[in-house]
GROMACS .gro file of C-alpha atoms in nm:
model
  335
    1MET     CA    1 -12.817   4.020  -3.741
    2GLU     CA    2 -12.956   4.330  -3.901
    3SER     CA    3 -13.028   4.274  -4.266
    4PRO     CA    4 -13.273   4.372  -4.540
    5THR     CA    5 -13.347   4.008  -4.633
    6LEU     CA    6 -13.402   3.875  -4.270
    7ALA     CA    7 -13.589   4.193  -4.162
    8ASN     CA    8 -13.817   4.154  -4.461
    9TRP     CA    9 -13.918   3.800  -4.343
   10VAL     CA   10 -13.928   3.841  -3.954
   11GLY     CA   11 -13.985   4.213  -3.905
   12ASP     CA   12 -13.835   4.297  -3.572
   13ILE     CA   13 -13.470   4.168  -3.597
   14GLU     CA   14 -13.393   4.230  -3.232
   15GLY     CA   15 -13.708   4.054  -3.124
   16PHE     CA   16 -13.643   3.758  -3.352
   17SER     CA   17 -13.276   3.729  -3.223
   18SER     CA   18 -13.386   3.732  -2.863
   19HIS     CA   19 -13.691   3.508  -2.877
   20GLN     CA   20 -13.694   3.273  -3.186
   21TRP     CA   21 -13.342   3.243  -3.326
   22GLN     CA   22 -13.225   2.886  -3.224
   23ARG     CA   23 -13.494   2.879  -2.949
   24LYS     CA   24 -13.850   2.874  -3.084
   25PRO     CA   25 -14.025   2.793  -3.416
   26GLU     CA   26 -14.250   3.072  -3.553
   27PHE     CA   27 -14.471   3.155  -3.849
   28PHE     CA   28 -14.419   3.505  -4.009
   29THR     CA   29 -14.624   3.682  -4.278
   30PRO     CA   30 -14.398   3.938  -4.468
   31GLU     CA   31 -14.564   4.222  -4.648
   32ASN     CA   32 -14.383   4.107  -4.971
   33LEU     CA   33 -14.218   3.779  -5.007
   34ASN     CA   34 -14.038   3.738  -5.338
   35SER     CA   35 -13.900   3.388  -5.361
   36PRO     CA   36 -13.642   3.359  -5.646
   37PHE     CA   37 -13.767   3.011  -5.726
   38ASP     CA   38 -14.123   2.899  -5.772
   39LEU     CA   39 -14.335   2.672  -6.010
   40THR     CA   40 -14.265   2.903  -6.306
   41GLU     CA   41 -13.881   2.869  -6.247
   42LEU     CA   42 -13.934   2.489  -6.192
   43ASP     CA   43 -14.088   2.462  -6.535
   44ALA     CA   44 -13.804   2.660  -6.682
   45ALA     CA   45 -13.562   2.422  -6.525
   46PHE     CA   46 -13.739   2.137  -6.693
   47ASP     CA   47 -13.759   2.324  -7.021
   48SER     CA   48 -13.386   2.378  -7.015
   49GLY     CA   49 -13.329   1.996  -7.059
   50LEU     CA   50 -13.026   2.012  -6.823
   51LEU     CA   51 -13.202   1.929  -6.491
   52ARG     CA   52 -13.079   1.587  -6.368
   53THR     CA   53 -12.978   1.381  -6.079
   54PRO     CA   54 -12.830   1.430  -5.815
   55TYR     CA   55 -13.017   1.766  -5.820
   56LEU     CA   56 -13.348   1.586  -5.873
   57GLU     CA   57 -13.502   1.340  -5.638
   58MET     CA   58 -13.844   1.189  -5.562
   59VAL     CA   59 -13.922   1.084  -5.201
   60ARG     CA   60 -14.189   0.927  -4.996
   61SER     CA   61 -14.238   0.947  -4.619
   62ASN     CA   62 -14.309   0.577  -4.582
   63LYS     CA   63 -13.926   0.494  -4.617
   64VAL     CA   64 -13.992   0.361  -4.975
   65THR     CA   65 -13.702   0.454  -5.198
   66VAL     CA   66 -13.816   0.581  -5.540
   67PRO     CA   67 -13.553   0.464  -5.795
   68ALA     CA   68 -13.401   0.730  -6.017
   69ASP     CA   69 -13.507   0.566  -6.339
   70ALA     CA   70 -13.886   0.610  -6.218
   71TYR     CA   71 -13.850   0.981  -6.275
   72THR     CA   72 -13.556   1.022  -6.520
   73THR     CA   73 -13.468   0.932  -6.878
   74SER     CA   74 -13.153   0.854  -7.066
   75ARG     CA   75 -12.999   1.044  -7.363
   76VAL     CA   76 -12.736   0.963  -7.622
   77VAL     CA   77 -12.473   1.240  -7.645
   78ASN     CA   78 -12.192   1.192  -7.900
   79GLY     CA   79 -12.263   0.825  -7.915
   80THR     CA   80 -12.257   0.770  -7.533
   81THR     CA   81 -12.570   0.696  -7.324
   82HIS     CA   82 -12.606   0.928  -7.011
   83HIS     CA   83 -12.862   0.863  -6.755
   84GLY     CA   84 -13.041   1.077  -6.489
   85PHE     CA   85 -13.211   1.355  -6.691
   86ALA     CA   86 -13.537   1.479  -6.544
   87ASP     CA   87 -13.865   1.337  -6.714
   88ARG     CA   88 -14.148   1.573  -6.649
   89ALA     CA   89 -14.419   1.322  -6.741
   90LYS     CA   90 -14.266   1.061  -6.504
   91VAL     CA   91 -14.239   1.330  -6.226
   92ALA     CA   92 -14.594   1.438  -6.271
   93GLY     CA   93 -14.719   1.081  -6.256
   94LEU     CA   94 -14.529   1.013  -5.931
   95LEU     CA   95 -14.662   1.343  -5.778
   96ARG     CA   96 -15.021   1.226  -5.862
   97SER     CA   97 -14.940   0.897  -5.677
   98GLY     CA   98 -14.829   1.073  -5.359
   99ALA     CA   99 -14.457   1.124  -5.402
  100THR     CA  100 -14.275   1.451  -5.327
  101LEU     CA  101 -14.037   1.619  -5.571
  102LEU     CA  102 -13.714   1.742  -5.405
  103LEU     CA  103 -13.465   1.964  -5.588
  104ARG     CA  104 -13.137   1.972  -5.404
  105HIS     CA  105 -12.894   2.268  -5.383
  106VAL     CA  106 -13.087   2.504  -5.611
  107ASP     CA  107 -12.830   2.771  -5.534
  108GLN     CA  108 -12.580   2.578  -5.732
  109TRP     CA  109 -12.762   2.597  -6.058
  110HIS     CA  110 -13.007   2.877  -6.033
  111ARG     CA  111 -12.840   3.223  -6.017
  112PRO     CA  112 -13.134   3.432  -5.851
  113THR     CA  113 -13.145   3.172  -5.578
  114ALA     CA  114 -12.764   3.182  -5.545
  115ASP     CA  115 -12.783   3.555  -5.498
  116LEU     CA  116 -13.035   3.519  -5.213
  117VAL     CA  117 -12.833   3.252  -5.048
  118ALA     CA  118 -12.517   3.467  -5.066
  119ARG     CA  119 -12.702   3.764  -4.906
  120LEU     CA  120 -12.855   3.551  -4.630
  121SER     CA  121 -12.516   3.382  -4.560
  122GLY     CA  122 -12.342   3.718  -4.531
  123GLU     CA  123 -12.625   3.835  -4.295
  124LEU     CA  124 -12.602   3.539  -4.071
  125ASP     CA  125 -12.231   3.459  -4.108
  126ARG     CA  126 -12.327   3.102  -4.181
  127ARG     CA  127 -12.331   2.861  -4.466
  128VAL     CA  128 -12.674   2.852  -4.637
  129GLU     CA  129 -12.814   2.598  -4.889
  130ALA     CA  130 -13.139   2.597  -5.086
  131PHE     CA  131 -13.381   2.315  -5.153
  132PHE     CA  132 -13.712   2.315  -5.328
  133PHE     CA  133 -14.002   2.075  -5.235
  134VAL     CA  134 -14.324   2.007  -5.435
  135THR     CA  135 -14.576   1.798  -5.252
  136PRO     CA  136 -14.926   1.679  -5.358
  137ALA     CA  137 -15.233   1.687  -5.148
  138ASP     CA  138 -15.197   1.472  -4.838
  139GLY     CA  139 -14.838   1.400  -4.944
  140GLN     CA  140 -14.562   1.401  -4.693
  141GLY     CA  141 -14.210   1.400  -4.829
  142LEU     CA  142 -14.023   1.312  -4.519
  143ALA     CA  143 -14.130   1.164  -4.203
  144ILE     CA  144 -14.082   1.350  -3.863
  145HIS     CA  145 -13.711   1.425  -3.854
  146ARG     CA  146 -13.437   1.657  -3.736
  147ASP     CA  147 -13.215   1.872  -3.952
  148ASP     CA  148 -12.857   1.975  -3.869
  149ALA     CA  149 -12.958   2.328  -3.962
  150ASP     CA  150 -13.184   2.612  -3.892
  151VAL     CA  151 -13.449   2.637  -4.161
  152PHE     CA  152 -13.658   2.905  -4.325
  153ALA     CA  153 -13.948   2.764  -4.536
  154LEU     CA  154 -14.080   3.003  -4.795
  155GLN     CA  155 -14.410   2.902  -4.927
  156VAL     CA  156 -14.454   2.984  -5.292
  157ALA     CA  157 -14.763   2.775  -5.404
  158GLY     CA  158 -15.054   2.590  -5.241
  159ARG     CA  159 -15.085   2.516  -4.871
  160LYS     CA  160 -14.901   2.295  -4.633
  161THR     CA  161 -14.961   2.202  -4.276
  162TRP     CA  162 -14.648   2.198  -4.056
  163TYR     CA  163 -14.593   2.013  -3.729
  164VAL     CA  164 -14.296   2.129  -3.531
  165HIS     CA  165 -14.186   1.940  -3.211
  166GLY     CA  166 -13.932   2.003  -2.946
  167ALA     CA  167 -13.545   2.019  -2.953
  168PRO     CA  168 -13.315   1.728  -2.884
  169LYS     CA  169 -13.282   1.663  -2.505
  170THR     CA  170 -12.899   1.620  -2.521
  171ALA     CA  171 -12.619   1.775  -2.733
  172ASP     CA  172 -12.527   1.425  -2.864
  173TRP     CA  173 -12.827   1.405  -3.100
  174SER     CA  174 -12.868   1.241  -3.433
  175LEU     CA  175 -13.016   1.402  -3.745
  176GLY     CA  176 -13.263   1.232  -3.978
  177GLU     CA  177 -13.584   1.048  -3.893
  178LEU     CA  178 -13.678   1.010  -3.525
  179PRO     CA  179 -13.651   0.654  -3.387
  180ASP     CA  180 -13.986   0.490  -3.337
  181ASP     CA  181 -13.949   0.493  -2.960
  182GLU     CA  182 -13.865   0.865  -2.941
  183THR     CA  183 -14.140   1.112  -2.855
  184SER     CA  184 -14.114   1.482  -2.866
  185PRO     CA  185 -14.375   1.744  -2.761
  186GLN     CA  186 -14.550   1.928  -3.044
  187LEU     CA  187 -14.474   2.299  -3.014
  188LEU     CA  188 -14.640   2.445  -3.316
  189ARG     CA  189 -14.891   2.342  -3.580
  190GLY     CA  190 -15.017   2.561  -3.862
  191VAL     CA  191 -15.083   2.606  -4.233
  192LEU     CA  192 -14.829   2.789  -4.440
  193GLU     CA  193 -14.980   2.970  -4.735
  194PRO     CA  194 -14.825   3.147  -5.036
  195GLY     CA  195 -14.627   3.449  -4.899
  196ASN     CA  196 -14.574   3.295  -4.549
  197VAL     CA  197 -14.249   3.202  -4.390
  198LEU     CA  198 -14.178   2.940  -4.125
  199TYR     CA  199 -13.870   2.935  -3.914
  200ILE     CA  200 -13.756   2.615  -3.750
  201PRO     CA  201 -13.458   2.611  -3.507
  202ARG     CA  202 -13.176   2.366  -3.566
  203GLY     CA  203 -13.252   2.017  -3.435
  204PHE     CA  204 -13.619   2.071  -3.374
  205ALA     CA  205 -13.823   1.781  -3.506
  206HIS     CA  206 -14.073   1.858  -3.784
  207ARG     CA  207 -14.279   1.717  -4.070
  208ALA     CA  208 -14.513   1.881  -4.336
  209VAL     CA  209 -14.825   1.762  -4.512
  210GLY     CA  210 -14.952   1.901  -4.833
  211GLU     CA  211 -15.313   2.040  -4.861
  212ALA     CA  212 -15.536   2.052  -5.160
  213GLY     CA  213 -15.361   2.069  -5.497
  214LEU     CA  214 -14.973   2.105  -5.517
  215SER     CA  215 -14.783   2.274  -5.239
  216ALA     CA  216 -14.444   2.405  -5.311
  217HIS     CA  217 -14.185   2.586  -5.081
  218LEU     CA  218 -13.828   2.695  -5.098
  219SER     CA  219 -13.634   2.567  -4.796
  220LEU     CA  220 -13.323   2.764  -4.690
  221THR     CA  221 -13.106   2.571  -4.450
  222ILE     CA  222 -12.865   2.755  -4.235
  223ARG     CA  223 -12.570   2.534  -4.124
  224ASP     CA  224 -12.379   2.579  -3.806
  225ILE     CA  225 -12.044   2.462  -3.688
  226SER     CA  226 -12.010   2.108  -3.542
  227LEU     CA  227 -11.734   1.920  -3.372
  228PRO     CA  228 -11.555   1.824  -3.694
  229ASP     CA  229 -11.551   2.190  -3.797
  230LEU     CA  230 -11.404   2.289  -3.465
  231ALA     CA  231 -11.151   2.012  -3.492
  232ALA     CA  232 -11.038   2.131  -3.823
  233ALA     CA  233 -11.014   2.491  -3.700
  234LEU     CA  234 -10.795   2.365  -3.416
  235GLN     CA  235 -10.569   2.178  -3.657
  236HIS     CA  236 -10.543   2.501  -3.866
  237HIS     CA  237 -10.421   2.696  -3.568
  238LEU     CA  238 -10.190   2.423  -3.435
  239THR     CA  239 -10.010   2.389  -3.769
  240GLU     CA  240 -10.013   2.754  -3.869
  241ASP     CA  241  -9.663   2.880  -3.961
  242LEU     CA  242  -9.523   2.519  -3.897
  243ASP     CA  243  -9.190   2.473  -4.074
  244VAL     CA  244  -9.148   2.097  -4.107
  245PRO     CA  245  -9.044   1.898  -4.420
  246ALA     CA  246  -9.350   1.749  -4.588
  247ARG     CA  247  -9.180   1.411  -4.637
  248PRO     CA  248  -8.896   1.358  -4.396
  249LEU     CA  249  -8.662   1.090  -4.506
  250GLY     CA  250  -8.532   0.831  -4.255
  251GLU     CA  251  -8.619   0.759  -3.894
  252ALA     CA  252  -8.412   1.034  -3.746
  253ALA     CA  253  -8.574   1.295  -3.961
  254ILE     CA  254  -8.923   1.161  -3.881
  255GLN     CA  255  -8.834   1.181  -3.504
  256ASP     CA  256  -8.719   1.541  -3.550
  257ALA     CA  257  -9.040   1.640  -3.732
  258CYS     CA  258  -9.240   1.482  -3.451
  259ALA     CA  259  -9.062   1.682  -3.190
  260THR     CA  260  -9.089   1.997  -3.389
  261LEU     CA  261  -9.462   1.946  -3.446
  262LEU     CA  262  -9.529   1.887  -3.080
  263ASN     CA  263  -9.328   2.179  -2.959
  264HIS     CA  264  -9.503   2.404  -3.213
  265ALA     CA  265  -9.845   2.276  -3.118
  266ARG     CA  266  -9.778   2.329  -2.743
  267ALA     CA  267  -9.664   2.684  -2.808
  268LYS     CA  268  -9.973   2.759  -3.031
  269LEU     CA  269 -10.220   2.597  -2.791
  270ALA     CA  270 -10.129   2.845  -2.518
  271THR     CA  271 -10.246   3.131  -2.736
  272ILE     CA  272 -10.574   2.985  -2.897
  273THR     CA  273 -10.896   3.104  -2.737
  274PRO     CA  274 -11.247   2.958  -2.781
  275ASP     CA  275 -11.341   3.255  -2.985
  276ASP     CA  276 -11.050   3.192  -3.213
  277LEU     CA  277 -11.175   2.845  -3.286
  278ARG     CA  278 -11.535   2.965  -3.341
  279ARG     CA  279 -11.435   3.240  -3.582
  280THR     CA  280 -11.199   3.010  -3.779
  281ALA     CA  281 -11.461   2.741  -3.813
  282ARG     CA  282 -11.726   2.982  -3.922
  283ALA     CA  283 -11.495   3.149  -4.170
  284ALA     CA  284 -11.404   2.808  -4.326
  285GLN     CA  285 -11.768   2.708  -4.345
  286THR     CA  286 -11.901   3.031  -4.478
  287PRO     CA  287 -11.707   3.127  -4.787
  288HIS     CA  288 -11.818   3.462  -4.928
  289PRO     CA  289 -11.798   3.416  -5.301
  290ALA     CA  290 -11.678   3.718  -5.494
  291GLU     CA  291 -11.939   3.874  -5.722
  292VAL     CA  292 -11.910   3.757  -6.070
  293SER     CA  293 -11.788   4.057  -6.264
  294ARG     CA  294 -11.912   4.142  -6.611
  295ALA     CA  295 -11.565   4.056  -6.751
  296GLU     CA  296 -11.619   3.696  -6.635
  297THR     CA  297 -11.933   3.646  -6.835
  298PHE     CA  298 -11.896   3.511  -7.193
  299THR     CA  299 -12.093   3.809  -7.334
  300ALA     CA  300 -11.855   4.059  -7.177
  301THR     CA  301 -11.547   3.847  -7.259
  302ALA     CA  302 -11.645   3.839  -7.626
  303ARG     CA  303 -11.702   4.212  -7.609
  304ASP     CA  304 -11.374   4.290  -7.444
  305TRP     CA  305 -11.189   4.048  -7.675
  306ASP     CA  306 -11.321   4.222  -7.966
  307ALA     CA  307 -11.238   4.568  -7.829
  308ASN     CA  308 -10.890   4.468  -7.749
  309THR     CA  309 -10.818   4.313  -8.099
  310PRO     CA  310 -10.654   4.563  -8.333
  311ALA     CA  311 -10.873   4.659  -8.621
  312THR     CA  312 -10.628   4.523  -8.868
  313LYS     CA  313 -10.658   4.178  -8.715
  314ARG     CA  314 -11.045   4.174  -8.706
  315PRO     CA  315 -11.214   3.974  -8.977
  316GLY     CA  316 -11.407   4.263  -9.119
  317LEU     CA  317 -11.592   4.284  -9.437
  318THR     CA  318 -11.298   4.415  -9.636
  319SER     CA  319 -11.083   4.121  -9.541
  320VAL     CA  320 -11.370   3.888  -9.621
  321ILE     CA  321 -11.403   4.029  -9.967
  322ARG     CA  322 -11.034   4.026 -10.020
  323THR     CA  323 -11.011   3.651  -9.922
  324TRP     CA  324 -11.302   3.569 -10.159
  325HIS     CA  325 -11.137   3.751 -10.450
  326ARG     CA  326 -10.808   3.571 -10.388
  327LEU     CA  327 -10.980   3.229 -10.382
  328ARG     CA  328 -11.195   3.307 -10.684
  329ASP     CA  329 -10.894   3.420 -10.886
  330ALA     CA  330 -10.695   3.110 -10.784
  331GLY     CA  331 -10.978   2.901 -10.894
  332ARG     CA  332 -10.990   3.070 -11.239
  333GLY     CA  333 -10.611   3.009 -11.282
  334SER     CA  334 -10.639   2.644 -11.229
  335ASP     CA  335 -10.909   2.617 -11.517
   0.00000   0.00000   0.00000
């Protein structure tokens, strides 16, 4: 798991891999933690005017649902009313009343965060997603819960106290809030300050409470494969190179398709290994998006378009003057 990004956060990669990764929660203090998203970027997102649900959400830990219209506004575009646009004044008011601001999938709409997510995904060979939390003093966005992901919390502003509890007792565990009758031993308690990183293994129960002022952190969730992923991988292998009509007509053709499918699956099943399933499931879950080339940006496209257009076809100054003279002379002739 060697990587510049991970090494910057945890220091000793081999030690982290052997002692913490998917085993134990831990606080880290990197020499230089540069989060791509912070309160300044949050303001820029509001200033853009394009931030809206479902990327924006307000939550409370007491299981009270905050309705979207309490923190969003509507706009009329081309005569049609559209809902769900972020309202900064409403969001600030809810923060003051104890609610937490949650921005979902920041990597989908903020390029620097997307770059970080892509790097970390490549380093860990797992799908990574980014979420941003802003919590007021004494606020707790989520009750104690389990995530179906390993989590790195990058503190960017304020202070937040974290409580991390033990892992599930069985493999058949449920994500989300812990049932009221479930108890889990507390393994770690500490305050995360700006520049600190907290690692929480997948499934370990946790909650966080804001300290004085506003507390903000970027949460990077590392998804791992589950039974549905493995089942999809198995289906991929069993049907690979299968030559059966997509829509067999008639009972006889359907019967032949069934026999062909079963024979093909039996032959394939004898060659598939557990490692094959794991690799296929990970590859499907962790797409490595190609870097956006300069030619794919609008600026570069415009430049290339202009460069590839013959000079005689470009609307230069000479052609503009010629057109103006023609229109002027035509106008005079009609007087």
